[in-house]
Coordinates of N, CA and C in Angstrom, one line a residue:
X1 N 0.8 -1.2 0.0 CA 0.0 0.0 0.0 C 0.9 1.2 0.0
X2 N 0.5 1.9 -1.1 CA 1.6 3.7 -0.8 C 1.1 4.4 0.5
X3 N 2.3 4.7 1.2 CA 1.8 5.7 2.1 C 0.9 6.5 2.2
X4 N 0.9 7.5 1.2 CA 0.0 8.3 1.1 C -1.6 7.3 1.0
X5 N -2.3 6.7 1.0 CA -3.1 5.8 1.0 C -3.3 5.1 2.1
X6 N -2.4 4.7 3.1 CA -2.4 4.2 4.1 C -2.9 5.6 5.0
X7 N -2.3 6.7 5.2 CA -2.3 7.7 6.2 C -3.8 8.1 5.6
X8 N -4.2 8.1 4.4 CA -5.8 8.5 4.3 C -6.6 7.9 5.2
X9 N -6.3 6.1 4.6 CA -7.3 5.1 5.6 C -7.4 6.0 7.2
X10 N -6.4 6.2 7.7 CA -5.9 6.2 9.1 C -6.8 7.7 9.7
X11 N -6.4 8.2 8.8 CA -7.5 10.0 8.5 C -9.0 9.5 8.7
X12 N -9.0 8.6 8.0 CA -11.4 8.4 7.7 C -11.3 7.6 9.2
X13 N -10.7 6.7 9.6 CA -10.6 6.0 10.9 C -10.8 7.1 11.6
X14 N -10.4 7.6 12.3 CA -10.1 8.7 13.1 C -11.4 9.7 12.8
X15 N -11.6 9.8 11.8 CA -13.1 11.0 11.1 C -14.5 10.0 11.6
X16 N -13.9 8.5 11.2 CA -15.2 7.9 11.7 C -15.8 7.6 12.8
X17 N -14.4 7.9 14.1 CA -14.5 7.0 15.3 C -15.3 8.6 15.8
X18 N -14.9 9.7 15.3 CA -15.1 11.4 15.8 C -16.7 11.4 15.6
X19 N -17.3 11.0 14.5 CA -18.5 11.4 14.1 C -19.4 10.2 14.0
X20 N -19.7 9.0 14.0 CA -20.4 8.2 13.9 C -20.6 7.3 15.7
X21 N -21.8 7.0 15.8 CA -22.2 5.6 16.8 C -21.2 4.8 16.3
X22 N -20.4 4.0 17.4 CA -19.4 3.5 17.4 C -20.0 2.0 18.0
X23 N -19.9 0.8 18.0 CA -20.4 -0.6 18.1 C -20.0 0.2 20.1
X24 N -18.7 -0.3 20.6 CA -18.2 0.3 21.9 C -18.2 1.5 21.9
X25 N -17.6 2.1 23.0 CA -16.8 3.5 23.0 C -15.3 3.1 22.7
X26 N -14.7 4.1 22.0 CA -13.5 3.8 21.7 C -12.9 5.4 22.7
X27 N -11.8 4.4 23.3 CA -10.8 5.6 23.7 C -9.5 5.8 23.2
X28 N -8.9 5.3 22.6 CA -7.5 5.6 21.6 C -7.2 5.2 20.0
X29 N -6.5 6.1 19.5 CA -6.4 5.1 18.4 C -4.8 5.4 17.8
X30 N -4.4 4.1 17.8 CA -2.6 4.6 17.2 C -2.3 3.4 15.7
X31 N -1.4 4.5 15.7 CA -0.7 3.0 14.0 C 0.5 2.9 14.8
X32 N 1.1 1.6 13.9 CA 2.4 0.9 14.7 C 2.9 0.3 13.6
X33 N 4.4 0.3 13.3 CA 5.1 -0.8 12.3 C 5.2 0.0 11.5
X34 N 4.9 -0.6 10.5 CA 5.6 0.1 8.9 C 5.4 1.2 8.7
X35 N 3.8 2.2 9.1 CA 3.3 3.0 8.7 C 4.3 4.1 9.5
X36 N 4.4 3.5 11.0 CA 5.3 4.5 12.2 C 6.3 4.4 11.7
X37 N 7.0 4.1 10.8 CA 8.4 3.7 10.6 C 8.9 4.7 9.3
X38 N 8.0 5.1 8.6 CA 8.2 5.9 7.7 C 8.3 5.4 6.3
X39 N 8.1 3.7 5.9 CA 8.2 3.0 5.2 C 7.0 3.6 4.1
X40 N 7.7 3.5 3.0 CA 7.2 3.7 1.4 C 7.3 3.0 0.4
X41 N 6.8 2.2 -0.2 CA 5.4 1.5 0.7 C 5.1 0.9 1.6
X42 N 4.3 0.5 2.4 CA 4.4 -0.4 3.4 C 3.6 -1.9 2.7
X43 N 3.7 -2.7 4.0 CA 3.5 -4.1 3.3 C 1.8 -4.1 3.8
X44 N 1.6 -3.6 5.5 CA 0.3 -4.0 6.0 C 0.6 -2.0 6.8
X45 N -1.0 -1.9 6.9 CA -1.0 -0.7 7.7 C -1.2 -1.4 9.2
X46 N -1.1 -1.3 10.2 CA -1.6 -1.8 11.3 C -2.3 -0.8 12.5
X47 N -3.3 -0.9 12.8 CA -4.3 0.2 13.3 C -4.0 -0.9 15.2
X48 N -4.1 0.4 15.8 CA -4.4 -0.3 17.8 C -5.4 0.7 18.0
X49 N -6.4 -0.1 18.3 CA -7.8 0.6 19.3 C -7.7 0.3 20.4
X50 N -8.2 1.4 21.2 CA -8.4 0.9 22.6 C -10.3 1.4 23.0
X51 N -10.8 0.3 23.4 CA -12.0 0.4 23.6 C -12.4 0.3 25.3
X52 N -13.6 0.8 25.6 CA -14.2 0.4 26.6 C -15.2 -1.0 26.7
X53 N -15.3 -1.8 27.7 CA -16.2 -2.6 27.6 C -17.6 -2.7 28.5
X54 N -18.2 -2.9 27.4 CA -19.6 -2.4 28.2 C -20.6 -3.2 29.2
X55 N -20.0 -2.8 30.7 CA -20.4 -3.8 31.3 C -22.0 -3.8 31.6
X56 N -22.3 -3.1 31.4 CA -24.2 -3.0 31.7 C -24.8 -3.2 30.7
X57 N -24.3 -2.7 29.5 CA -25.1 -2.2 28.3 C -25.6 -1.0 28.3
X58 N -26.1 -0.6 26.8 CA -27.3 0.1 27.1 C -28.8 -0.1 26.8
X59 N -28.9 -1.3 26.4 CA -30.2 -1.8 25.9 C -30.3 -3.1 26.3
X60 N -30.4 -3.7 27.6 CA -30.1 -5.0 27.5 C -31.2 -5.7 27.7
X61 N -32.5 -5.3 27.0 CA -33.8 -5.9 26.9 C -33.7 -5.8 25.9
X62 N -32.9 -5.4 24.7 CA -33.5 -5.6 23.1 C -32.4 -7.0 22.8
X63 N -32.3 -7.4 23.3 CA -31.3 -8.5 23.1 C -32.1 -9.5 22.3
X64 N -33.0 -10.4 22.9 CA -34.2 -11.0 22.0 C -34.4 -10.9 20.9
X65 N -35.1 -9.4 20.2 CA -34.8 -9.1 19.4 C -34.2 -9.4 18.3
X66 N -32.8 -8.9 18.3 CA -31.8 -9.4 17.6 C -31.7 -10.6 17.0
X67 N -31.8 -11.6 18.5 CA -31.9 -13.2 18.6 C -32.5 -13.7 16.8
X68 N -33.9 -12.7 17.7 CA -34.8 -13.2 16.2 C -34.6 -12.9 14.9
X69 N -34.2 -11.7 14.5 CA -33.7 -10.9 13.6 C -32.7 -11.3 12.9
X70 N -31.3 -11.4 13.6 CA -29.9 -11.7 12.9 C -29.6 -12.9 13.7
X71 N -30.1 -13.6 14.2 CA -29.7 -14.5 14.9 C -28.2 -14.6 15.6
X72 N -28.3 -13.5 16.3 CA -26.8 -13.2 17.3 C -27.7 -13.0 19.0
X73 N -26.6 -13.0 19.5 CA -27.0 -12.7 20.9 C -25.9 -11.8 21.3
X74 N -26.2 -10.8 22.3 CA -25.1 -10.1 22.8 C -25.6 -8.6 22.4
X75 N -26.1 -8.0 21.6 CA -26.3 -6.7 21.0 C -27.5 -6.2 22.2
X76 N -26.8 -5.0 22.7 CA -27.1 -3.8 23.9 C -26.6 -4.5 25.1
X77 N -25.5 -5.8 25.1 CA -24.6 -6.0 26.2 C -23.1 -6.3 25.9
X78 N -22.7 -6.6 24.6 CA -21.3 -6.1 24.0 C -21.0 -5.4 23.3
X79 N -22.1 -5.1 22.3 CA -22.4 -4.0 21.4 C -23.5 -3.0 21.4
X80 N -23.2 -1.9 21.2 CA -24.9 -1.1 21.2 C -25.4 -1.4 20.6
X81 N -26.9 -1.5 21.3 CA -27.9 -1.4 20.2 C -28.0 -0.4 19.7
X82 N -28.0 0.7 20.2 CA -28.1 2.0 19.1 C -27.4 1.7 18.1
X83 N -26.2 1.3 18.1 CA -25.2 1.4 16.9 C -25.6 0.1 16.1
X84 N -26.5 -1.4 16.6 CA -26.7 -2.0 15.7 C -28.1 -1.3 14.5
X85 N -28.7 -1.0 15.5 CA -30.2 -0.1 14.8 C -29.4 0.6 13.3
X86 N -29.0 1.4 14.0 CA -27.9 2.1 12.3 C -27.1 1.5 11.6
X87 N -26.9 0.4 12.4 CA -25.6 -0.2 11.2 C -26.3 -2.2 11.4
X88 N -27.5 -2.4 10.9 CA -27.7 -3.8 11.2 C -26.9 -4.6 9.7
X89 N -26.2 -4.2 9.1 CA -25.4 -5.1 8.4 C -24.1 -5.3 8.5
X90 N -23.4 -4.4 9.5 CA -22.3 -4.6 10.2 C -22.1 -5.5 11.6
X91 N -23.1 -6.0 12.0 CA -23.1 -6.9 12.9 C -22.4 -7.9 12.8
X92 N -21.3 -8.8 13.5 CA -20.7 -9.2 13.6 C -20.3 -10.1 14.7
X93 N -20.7 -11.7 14.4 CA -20.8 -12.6 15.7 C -19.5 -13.1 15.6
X94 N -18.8 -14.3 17.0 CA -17.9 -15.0 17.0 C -18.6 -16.2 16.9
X95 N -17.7 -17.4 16.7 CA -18.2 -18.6 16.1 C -19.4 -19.1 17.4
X96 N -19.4 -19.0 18.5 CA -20.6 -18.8 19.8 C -21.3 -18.4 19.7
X97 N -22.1 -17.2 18.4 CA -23.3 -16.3 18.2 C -23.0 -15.4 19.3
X98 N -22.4 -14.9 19.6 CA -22.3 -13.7 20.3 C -21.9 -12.7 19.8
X99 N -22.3 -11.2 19.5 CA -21.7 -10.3 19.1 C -19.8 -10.1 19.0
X100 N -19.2 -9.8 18.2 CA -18.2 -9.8 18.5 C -17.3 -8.2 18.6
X101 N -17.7 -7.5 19.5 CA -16.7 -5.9 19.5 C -15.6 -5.5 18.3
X102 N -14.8 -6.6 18.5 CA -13.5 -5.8 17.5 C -13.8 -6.6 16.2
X103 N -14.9 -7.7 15.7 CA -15.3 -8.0 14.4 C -16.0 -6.7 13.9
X104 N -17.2 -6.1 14.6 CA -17.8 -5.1 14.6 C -17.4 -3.8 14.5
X105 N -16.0 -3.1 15.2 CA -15.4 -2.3 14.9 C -14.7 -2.6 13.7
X106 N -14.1 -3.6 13.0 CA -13.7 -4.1 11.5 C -14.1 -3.4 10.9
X107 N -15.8 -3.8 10.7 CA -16.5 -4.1 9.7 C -16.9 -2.5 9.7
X108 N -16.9 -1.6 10.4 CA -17.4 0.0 10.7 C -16.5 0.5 9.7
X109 N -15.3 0.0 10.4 CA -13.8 1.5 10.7 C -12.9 0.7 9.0
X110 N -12.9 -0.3 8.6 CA -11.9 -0.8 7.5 C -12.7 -1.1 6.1
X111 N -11.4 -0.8 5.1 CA -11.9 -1.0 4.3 C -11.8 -2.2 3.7
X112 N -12.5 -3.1 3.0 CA -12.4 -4.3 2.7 C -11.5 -4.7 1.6
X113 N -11.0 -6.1 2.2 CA -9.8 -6.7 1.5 C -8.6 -5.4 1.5
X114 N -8.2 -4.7 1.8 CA -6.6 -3.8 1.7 C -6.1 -4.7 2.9
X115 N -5.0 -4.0 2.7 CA -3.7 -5.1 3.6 C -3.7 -4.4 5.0
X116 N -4.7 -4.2 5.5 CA -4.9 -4.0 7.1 C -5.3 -4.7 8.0
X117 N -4.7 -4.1 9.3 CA -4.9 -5.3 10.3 C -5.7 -3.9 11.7
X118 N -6.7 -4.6 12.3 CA -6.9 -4.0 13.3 C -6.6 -4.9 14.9
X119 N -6.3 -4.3 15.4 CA -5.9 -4.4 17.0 C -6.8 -4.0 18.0
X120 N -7.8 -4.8 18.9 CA -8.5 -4.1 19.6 C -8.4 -5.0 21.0
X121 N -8.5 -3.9 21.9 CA -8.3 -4.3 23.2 C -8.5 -3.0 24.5
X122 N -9.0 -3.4 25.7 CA -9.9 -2.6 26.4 C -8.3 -2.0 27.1
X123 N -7.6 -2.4 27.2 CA -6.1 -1.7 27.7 C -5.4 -1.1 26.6
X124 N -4.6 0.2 27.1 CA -4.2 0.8 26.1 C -3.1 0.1 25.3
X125 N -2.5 1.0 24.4 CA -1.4 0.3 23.5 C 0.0 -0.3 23.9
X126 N 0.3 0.8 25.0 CA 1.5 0.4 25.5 C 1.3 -0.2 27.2
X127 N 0.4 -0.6 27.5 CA 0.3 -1.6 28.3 C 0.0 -2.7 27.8
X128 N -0.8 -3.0 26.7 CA -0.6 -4.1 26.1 C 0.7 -4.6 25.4
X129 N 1.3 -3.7 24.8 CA 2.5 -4.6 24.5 C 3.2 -5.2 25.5
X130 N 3.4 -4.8 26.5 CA 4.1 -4.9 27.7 C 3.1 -6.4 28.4
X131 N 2.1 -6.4 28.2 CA 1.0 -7.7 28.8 C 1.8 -9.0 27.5
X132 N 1.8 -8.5 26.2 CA 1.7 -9.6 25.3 C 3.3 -10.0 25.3
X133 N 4.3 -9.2 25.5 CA 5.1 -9.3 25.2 C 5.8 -10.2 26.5
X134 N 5.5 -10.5 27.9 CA 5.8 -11.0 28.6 C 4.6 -12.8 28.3
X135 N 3.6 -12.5 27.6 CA 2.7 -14.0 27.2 C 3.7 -14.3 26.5
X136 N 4.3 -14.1 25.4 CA 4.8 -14.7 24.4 C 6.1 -15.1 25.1
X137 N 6.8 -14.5 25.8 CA 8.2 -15.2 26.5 C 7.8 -16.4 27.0
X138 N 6.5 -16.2 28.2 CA 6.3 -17.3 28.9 C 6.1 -18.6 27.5
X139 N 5.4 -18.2 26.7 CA 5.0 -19.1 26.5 C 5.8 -20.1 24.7
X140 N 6.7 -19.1 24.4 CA 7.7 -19.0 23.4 C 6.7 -18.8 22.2
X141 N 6.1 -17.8 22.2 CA 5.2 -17.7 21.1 C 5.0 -16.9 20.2
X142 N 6.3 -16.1 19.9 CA 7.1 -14.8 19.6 C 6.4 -14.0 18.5
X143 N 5.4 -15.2 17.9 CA 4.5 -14.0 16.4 C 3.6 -13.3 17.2
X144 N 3.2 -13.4 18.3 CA 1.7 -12.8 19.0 C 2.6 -11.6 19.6
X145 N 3.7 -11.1 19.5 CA 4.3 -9.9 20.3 C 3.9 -8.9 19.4
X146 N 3.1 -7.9 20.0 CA 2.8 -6.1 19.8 C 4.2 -5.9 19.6
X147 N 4.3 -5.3 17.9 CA 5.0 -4.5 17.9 C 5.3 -2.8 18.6
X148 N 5.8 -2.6 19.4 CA 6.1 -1.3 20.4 C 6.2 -0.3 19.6
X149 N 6.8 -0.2 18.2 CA 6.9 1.4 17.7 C 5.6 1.8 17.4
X150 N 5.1 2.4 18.2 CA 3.3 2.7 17.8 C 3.5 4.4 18.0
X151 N 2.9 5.1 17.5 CA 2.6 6.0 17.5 C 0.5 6.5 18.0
X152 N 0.5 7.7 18.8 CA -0.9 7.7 19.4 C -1.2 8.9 18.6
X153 N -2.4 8.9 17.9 CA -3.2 10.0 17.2 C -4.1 10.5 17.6
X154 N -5.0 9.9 18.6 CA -6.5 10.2 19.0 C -6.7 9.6 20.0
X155 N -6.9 10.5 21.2 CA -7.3 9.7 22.9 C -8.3 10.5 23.2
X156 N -9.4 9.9 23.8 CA -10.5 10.9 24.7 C -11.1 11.9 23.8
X157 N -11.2 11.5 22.3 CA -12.3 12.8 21.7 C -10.8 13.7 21.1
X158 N -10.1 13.5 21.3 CA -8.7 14.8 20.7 C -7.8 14.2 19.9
X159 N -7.8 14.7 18.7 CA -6.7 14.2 17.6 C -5.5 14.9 17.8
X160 N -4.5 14.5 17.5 CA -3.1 15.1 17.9 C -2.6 15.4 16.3
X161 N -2.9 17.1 16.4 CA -2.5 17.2 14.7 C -0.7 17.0 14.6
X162 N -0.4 17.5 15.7 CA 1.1 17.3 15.8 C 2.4 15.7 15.2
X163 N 1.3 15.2 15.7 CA 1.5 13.3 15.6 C 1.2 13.1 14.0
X164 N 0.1 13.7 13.9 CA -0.3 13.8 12.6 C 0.7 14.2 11.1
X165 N 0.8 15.3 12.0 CA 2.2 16.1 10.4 C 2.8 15.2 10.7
X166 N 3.8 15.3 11.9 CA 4.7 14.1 11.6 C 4.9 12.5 11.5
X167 N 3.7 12.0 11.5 CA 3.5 10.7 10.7 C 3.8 10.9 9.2
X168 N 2.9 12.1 8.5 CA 2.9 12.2 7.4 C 4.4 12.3 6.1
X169 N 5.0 13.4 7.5 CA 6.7 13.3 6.7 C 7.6 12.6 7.5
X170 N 6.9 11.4 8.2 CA 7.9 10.4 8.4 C 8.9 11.0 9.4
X171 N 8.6 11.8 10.5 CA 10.0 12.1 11.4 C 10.0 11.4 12.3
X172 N 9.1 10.5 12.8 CA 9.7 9.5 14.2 C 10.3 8.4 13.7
X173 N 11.4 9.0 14.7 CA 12.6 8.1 15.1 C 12.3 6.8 15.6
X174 N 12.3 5.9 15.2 CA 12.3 4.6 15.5 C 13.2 3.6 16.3
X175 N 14.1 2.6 16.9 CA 14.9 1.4 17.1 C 14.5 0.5 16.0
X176 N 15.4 -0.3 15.6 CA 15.0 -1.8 15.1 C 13.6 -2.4 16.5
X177 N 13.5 -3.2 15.5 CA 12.4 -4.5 16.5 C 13.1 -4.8 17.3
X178 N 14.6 -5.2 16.8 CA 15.0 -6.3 17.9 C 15.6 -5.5 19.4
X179 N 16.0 -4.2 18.9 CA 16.3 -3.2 19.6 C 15.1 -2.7 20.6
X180 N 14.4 -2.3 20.2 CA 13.0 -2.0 20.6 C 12.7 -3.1 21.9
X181 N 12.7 -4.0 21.5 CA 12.5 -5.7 22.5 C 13.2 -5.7 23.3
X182 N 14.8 -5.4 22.9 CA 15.6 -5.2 23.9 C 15.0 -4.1 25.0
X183 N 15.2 -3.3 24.6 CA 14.4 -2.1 25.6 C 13.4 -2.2 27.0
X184 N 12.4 -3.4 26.1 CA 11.4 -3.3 27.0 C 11.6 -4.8 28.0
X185 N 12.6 -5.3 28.1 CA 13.3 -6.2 29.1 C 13.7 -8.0 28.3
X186 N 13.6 -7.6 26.6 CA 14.2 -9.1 26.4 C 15.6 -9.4 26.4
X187 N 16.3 -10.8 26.5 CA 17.2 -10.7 26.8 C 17.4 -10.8 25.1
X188 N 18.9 -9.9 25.0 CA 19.1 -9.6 23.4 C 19.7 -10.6 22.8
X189 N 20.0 -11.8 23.2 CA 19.7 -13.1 22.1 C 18.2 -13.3 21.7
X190 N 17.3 -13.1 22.6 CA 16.1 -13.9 22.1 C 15.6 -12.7 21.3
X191 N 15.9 -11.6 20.9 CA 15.8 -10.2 20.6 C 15.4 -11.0 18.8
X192 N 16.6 -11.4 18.2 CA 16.3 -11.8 16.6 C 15.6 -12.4 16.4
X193 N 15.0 -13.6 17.4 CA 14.4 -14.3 16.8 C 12.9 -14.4 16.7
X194 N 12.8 -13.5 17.9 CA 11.5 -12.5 18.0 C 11.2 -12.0 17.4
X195 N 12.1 -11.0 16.4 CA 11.7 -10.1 15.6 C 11.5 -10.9 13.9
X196 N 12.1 -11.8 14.3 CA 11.9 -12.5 12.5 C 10.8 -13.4 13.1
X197 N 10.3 -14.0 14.0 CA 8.7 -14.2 13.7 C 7.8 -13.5 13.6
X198 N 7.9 -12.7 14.4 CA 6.7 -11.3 14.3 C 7.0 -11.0 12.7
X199 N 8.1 -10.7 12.1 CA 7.7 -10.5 10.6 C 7.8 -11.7 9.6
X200 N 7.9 -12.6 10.0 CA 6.9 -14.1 9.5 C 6.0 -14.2 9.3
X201 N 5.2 -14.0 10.7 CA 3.7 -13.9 10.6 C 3.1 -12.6 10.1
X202 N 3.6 -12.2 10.0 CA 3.1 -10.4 9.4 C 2.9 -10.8 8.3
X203 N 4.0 -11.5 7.6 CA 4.5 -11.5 5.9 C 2.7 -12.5 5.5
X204 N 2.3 -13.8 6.1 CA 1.9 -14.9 6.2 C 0.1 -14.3 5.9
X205 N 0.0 -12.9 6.6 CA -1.4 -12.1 6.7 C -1.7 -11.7 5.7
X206 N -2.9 -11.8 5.1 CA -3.6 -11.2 4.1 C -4.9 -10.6 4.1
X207 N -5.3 -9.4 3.1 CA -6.2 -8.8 3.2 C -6.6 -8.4 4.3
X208 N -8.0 -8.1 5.2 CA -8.2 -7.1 5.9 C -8.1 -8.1 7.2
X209 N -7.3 -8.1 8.4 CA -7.6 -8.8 9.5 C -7.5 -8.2 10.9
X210 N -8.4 -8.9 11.9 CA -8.5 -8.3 13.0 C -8.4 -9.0 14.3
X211 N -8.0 -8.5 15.2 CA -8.1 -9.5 16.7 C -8.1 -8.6 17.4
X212 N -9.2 -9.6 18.4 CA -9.8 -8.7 19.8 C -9.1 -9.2 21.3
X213 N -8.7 -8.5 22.1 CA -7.5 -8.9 23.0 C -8.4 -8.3 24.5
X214 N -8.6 -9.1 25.6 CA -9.2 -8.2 26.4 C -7.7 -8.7 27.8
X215 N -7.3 -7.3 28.5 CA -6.4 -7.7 29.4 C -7.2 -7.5 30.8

């Protein structure tokens, strides 16, 4: 994807999350990897949401409903109903019929089939890397580590035009991956081989994909 194309997507993201009923509330939104890196072209754009989760709902008698309708369950207790009422073709279950949050934000915020990936999860970006990136040690499982060079565009309703220009001409300074890892406490042998799975599995992704992470 050309840059310039990638930073649009990331532009209507950001215009969409500002102006439209949103499935959750969303409280952040950052790009991370190639796009933060200043790469021209990039291979995958990669979007991190940070959402709230909705422990009450706000509809949680229209649930039934739904049931009958789309045959999902969960809509006005994972998802709004307000926002399914507006958007009932964006609904989006997990293989359990239950609404699925970050399938849902997908299907809103991306465009279909481009080489993007969404990231969603109720903790912010750089506490999740720091959560995933100690799962994957424990568990040697080095593709599932958050890449750390993320950059934050939009927290609490406020776009950061600042972040903005300089995404656009590419001025953040970056580390390597493996550098980067090192930083946040790996030891710098396991540093390479960390970073050449994570871009394994990167390489391995196609078209538009998404995962929902709750910490």
């Amino acid at each position: 994807m050309e840059r310039s194309a990638a930073i649009e997507h990331v532009e209507e993201i950001v215009e969409t999350v500002e102006n439209d009923t949103m499935p959750v509330p969303v409280r952040e939104i950052w790009v991370y990897g190639d796009i933060a890196l200043g790469l021209d072209p990039i291979d995958r754009l990669d979007v991190y949401v940070t959402k709230d989760i909705l422990l009450r709902g706000d509809d949680t008698d229209r649930e039934d409903e739904f049931v009958e309708s789309h045959g999902v369950k969960g809509v006005g207790k994972t998802v709004r109903a307000s926002w399914a009422d507006e958007h009932p073709d964006l609904i989006r279950a997990s293989e359990n019929g239950y609404t699925a949050p970050e399938k849902c934000l997908a299907a809103h915020l991306l465009p279909e089939n481009d080489p993007v990936h969404l990231e969603v999860c109720n903790s912010g970006f750089e506490d999740n890397v720091t959560q995933r990136l100690r799962g994957a040690m424990a568990r040697d499982a080095y593709e599932q580590i958050l890449d750390p060079r993320g950059v934050c565009l939009w927290v609490d309703g406020q776009r950061s035009e600042e972040a903005f220009r300089k995404l656009r001409a590419g001025e953040f300074a970056f580390p390597t991956l493996p550098a980067a890892l090192e930083m946040l406490g790996m030891d710098e042998e396991e540093t390479r081989k960390a970073a050449q799975a994570v871009e394994s599995y990167r390489r391995r992704q196609d078209g538009t994909t998404v995962r929902g992470d709750v910490v």
